[in-house]
Coordinates of C-alpha atoms in Angstrom, one line a residue:
M186 CA -50.7 -0.1 9.8
T187 CA -50.5 -3.9 9.5
E188 CA -49.9 -6.2 12.4
R189 CA -46.3 -6.7 11.2
Q190 CA -45.7 -3.0 11.1
V191 CA -47.1 -2.6 14.6
D192 CA -44.7 -5.3 15.9
A193 CA -41.8 -3.5 14.1
A194 CA -42.8 -0.1 15.4
A195 CA -43.0 -1.4 19.0
T196 CA -39.2 -1.5 19.0
L197 CA -38.8 2.2 18.2
V198 CA -38.6 3.5 21.7
T199 CA -35.8 6.0 22.0
G200 CA -37.4 8.9 20.2
V201 CA -34.3 9.4 18.1
G202 CA -36.0 8.8 14.8
V203 CA -33.2 8.0 12.4
L204 CA -31.5 5.7 15.0
D205 CA -34.7 3.9 15.7
R206 CA -35.3 3.3 12.0
V207 CA -31.8 2.0 11.6
I208 CA -32.2 -0.5 14.5
A209 CA -35.6 -1.5 13.2
I210 CA -34.1 -2.2 9.8
L211 CA -31.3 -4.3 11.3
D212 CA -33.7 -6.2 13.5
T213 CA -35.9 -7.0 10.5
V214 CA -33.3 -8.2 8.0
E215 CA -31.7 -10.3 10.7
R216 CA -34.9 -12.2 11.0
A217 CA -35.7 -12.2 7.2
P218 CA -33.5 -10.8 4.5
M219 CA -35.4 -8.7 2.0
G220 CA -35.0 -5.8 -0.5
A221 CA -35.4 -2.1 0.4
S222 CA -38.9 -1.8 -1.1
E223 CA -40.2 -4.8 0.8
L224 CA -38.5 -3.4 3.9
A225 CA -40.4 -0.1 3.4
R226 CA -43.7 -2.0 3.3
H227 CA -42.8 -4.1 6.3
L228 CA -41.8 -1.1 8.5
G229 CA -44.3 1.4 7.2
L230 CA -41.6 3.7 5.7
S231 CA -41.8 5.5 2.4
V232 CA -39.9 3.7 -0.4
P233 CA -37.4 6.6 -1.0
T234 CA -36.7 6.8 2.8
A235 CA -36.0 3.0 2.9
H236 CA -33.7 3.2 -0.1
R237 CA -31.9 6.2 1.3
L238 CA -31.4 4.6 4.7
T239 CA -30.4 1.2 3.5
G240 CA -28.0 2.7 0.9
A241 CA -26.2 4.6 3.6
M242 CA -26.1 1.6 5.9
V243 CA -24.6 -0.5 3.1
R244 CA -21.9 2.1 2.6
H245 CA -21.1 2.1 6.3
G246 CA -21.0 -1.7 6.4
L247 CA -24.1 -2.1 8.6
L248 CA -25.9 -3.9 5.8
R249 CA -24.8 -5.9 2.8
R250 CA -26.7 -6.9 -0.4
D251 CA -26.6 -10.4 -1.7
G252 CA -26.8 -11.3 -5.4
E253 CA -30.6 -11.1 -5.4
G254 CA -30.6 -7.6 -3.8
H255 CA -31.7 -8.9 -0.4
L256 CA -30.3 -7.0 2.6
H257 CA -28.5 -8.7 5.4
P258 CA -26.5 -7.5 8.5
G259 CA -23.2 -6.2 7.2
E260 CA -19.5 -6.8 7.8
R261 CA -19.3 -4.3 10.7
F262 CA -20.8 -7.0 12.9
A263 CA -18.0 -9.4 12.1
V264 CA -15.4 -6.9 13.3
S265 CA -16.3 -7.4 16.9
A266 CA -15.3 -11.0 16.6
L267 CA -12.4 -10.3 14.3
S268 CA -9.7 -9.3 16.8
G269 CA -10.3 -12.4 18.9
A270 CA -10.2 -14.7 15.9
A271 CA -7.1 -13.0 14.4
E272 CA -4.8 -12.5 17.4
P273 CA -3.6 -16.2 17.8
V274 CA -3.2 -16.4 14.0
L275 CA -1.1 -13.3 13.9
E276 CA 1.0 -14.5 16.8
E277 CA 1.8 -17.7 14.8
L278 CA 2.5 -15.7 11.6
R279 CA 4.9 -13.4 13.4
G280 CA 6.6 -16.3 15.1
E281 CA 7.1 -18.1 11.8
T282 CA 8.4 -15.1 9.8
G283 CA 9.9 -12.8 12.5
E284 CA 8.0 -9.8 10.8
T285 CA 5.2 -7.5 11.8
A286 CA 1.7 -9.0 11.4
Q287 CA -1.4 -6.8 11.1
V288 CA -5.1 -6.9 10.4
W289 CA -6.7 -4.0 8.5
V290 CA -10.4 -3.2 7.9
R291 CA -12.1 -0.8 5.6
R292 CA -13.7 2.4 7.0
G293 CA -15.3 4.3 4.1
E294 CA -12.5 5.5 1.9
D295 CA -9.8 4.7 4.5
R296 CA -8.3 1.6 6.0
L297 CA -8.0 1.1 9.8
C298 CA -5.3 -1.0 11.5
L299 CA -7.4 -3.1 13.8
L300 CA -4.6 -5.2 15.3
T301 CA -0.9 -5.3 15.0
L302 CA 1.8 -7.5 16.4
D303 CA 5.2 -5.9 15.8
S304 CA 8.3 -7.8 14.8
R305 CA 10.7 -8.2 17.7
A306 CA 13.7 -7.2 15.5
E307 CA 15.3 -3.8 16.2
L308 CA 14.8 -2.9 12.5
R309 CA 11.1 -3.4 11.8
A310 CA 8.0 -2.1 10.1
T311 CA 5.5 -0.7 12.7
L312 CA 2.2 1.1 12.8
P313 CA 0.1 1.3 15.9
A314 CA -3.4 -0.2 16.1
G315 CA -5.9 2.6 15.3
T316 CA -3.8 4.0 12.5
R317 CA -6.1 5.2 9.7
L318 CA -4.8 5.6 6.1
P319 CA -6.5 6.6 2.8
L320 CA -7.1 3.6 0.6
A321 CA -5.9 5.8 -2.3
D322 CA -2.4 5.9 -0.7
G323 CA -2.0 2.3 -1.8
G324 CA -0.2 -0.5 -0.1
S325 CA -0.9 -4.2 -0.2
A326 CA -3.6 -4.1 2.5
A327 CA -5.5 -1.5 0.5
E328 CA -5.3 -3.7 -2.6
A329 CA -6.5 -6.7 -0.7
L330 CA -9.5 -4.8 0.8
E331 CA -10.5 -3.3 -2.5
G332 CA -10.0 -6.2 -4.9
G333 CA -9.8 -9.2 -2.6
V334 CA -10.1 -12.6 -4.2
A335 CA -9.9 -15.9 -2.3
G336 CA -6.4 -17.4 -2.4
D337 CA -4.8 -14.2 -3.8
W338 CA -2.0 -12.2 -2.2
Y339 CA -1.0 -8.6 -3.0
E340 CA 2.5 -7.2 -2.8
S341 CA 3.9 -3.7 -2.2
V342 CA 7.6 -2.9 -2.3
S343 CA 8.5 0.7 -1.3
G344 CA 5.1 1.6 -2.7
R345 CA 3.7 3.7 0.2
T346 CA 6.8 4.0 2.4
P347 CA 10.3 3.8 0.9
G348 CA 12.4 1.0 2.4
L349 CA 9.4 -1.0 3.6
C350 CA 7.5 -3.9 1.9
S351 CA 4.4 -5.9 2.6
V352 CA 2.2 -8.7 1.4
S353 CA -1.5 -9.0 2.2
A354 CA -4.4 -11.3 1.7
P355 CA -8.1 -10.7 2.1
V356 CA -10.3 -12.2 4.8
L357 CA -13.6 -13.0 3.1
L358 CA -17.0 -13.3 4.6
H359 CA -20.1 -13.9 2.4
G360 CA -17.8 -13.5 -0.6
E361 CA -16.7 -9.9 0.4
A362 CA -13.4 -8.7 1.9
V363 CA -14.1 -7.7 5.5
A364 CA -10.4 -7.5 6.5
A365 CA -6.9 -7.9 5.2
V366 CA -4.0 -9.8 6.9
C367 CA -0.8 -7.9 6.2
L368 CA 2.8 -8.9 6.9
A369 CA 5.2 -6.0 6.7
A370 CA 9.0 -5.9 6.8
P371 CA 12.1 -3.8 5.8
V372 CA 13.0 -4.4 2.2
A373 CA 16.6 -5.0 3.2
R374 CA 15.6 -8.1 5.2
V375 CA 13.4 -9.6 2.5
G376 CA 15.9 -9.3 -0.3
D377 CA 15.3 -9.8 -4.1
A378 CA 12.7 -12.5 -3.6
G379 CA 10.2 -10.0 -2.5
P380 CA 7.6 -10.4 0.3
G381 CA 5.0 -12.1 -2.0
R382 CA 7.2 -15.0 -3.1
L383 CA 8.7 -15.3 0.4
Y384 CA 5.6 -15.0 2.6
G385 CA 2.5 -14.9 0.3
P386 CA 1.3 -18.4 0.9
R387 CA 1.7 -18.1 4.6
V388 CA -0.3 -14.9 4.7
V389 CA -3.1 -16.4 2.5
A390 CA -3.2 -19.4 4.9
A391 CA -3.5 -17.0 7.9
A392 CA -6.4 -15.2 6.2
T393 CA -8.1 -18.5 5.5
R394 CA -7.8 -19.5 9.2
I395 CA -9.4 -16.3 10.3
E396 CA -12.2 -16.7 7.7
R397 CA -13.0 -20.2 9.1
A398 CA -12.9 -18.9 12.7
L399 CA -15.3 -16.0 11.8
A400 CA -17.7 -18.4 10.1
T401 CA -18.2 -20.4 13.3
R402 CA -18.9 -17.3 15.5

């Protein structure tokens, strides 16, 4: 074992092998991004094991790959800062529009409502924080999380829930959608204009403000 491998192995102290390897991988790529094969050599893992572990970690958002295939800590680590960055922005968005403002994040094949500030109107769209919905069920937040492009907004009118509409924009970090800002309202209050034309630019601006806040944390 090389000196570098000894240093890495010294952090593996719990005796829970898979967890220790995951932490060693995170510690390593935080210091120096690298590919899975180089990571295997660095930590003394077999190449198939390194590829299997890093592949699973990418799928769970613990790692991300850049354009050169180097591994970095993933978007899950931005979520801890996301609520704090998003709450004042959602407060302002709700105040400007009078409608329910939310932040959604991806969890595998689902989306999770991380934060919601409900409209104060008696008739309103509402889902509690912690709600989990399949991405396949659609909705503007699902579209923003799956196909998010900077400056774009996505609209849904009675798509997932009849009588409700929404407009969402992706929050990007390292070029990937780590969250979606969603403004949801009853169709009756939005009217023929639709939520995108009415509120799309404001939702995009809110998402951009959260991106900038995350980038400084």
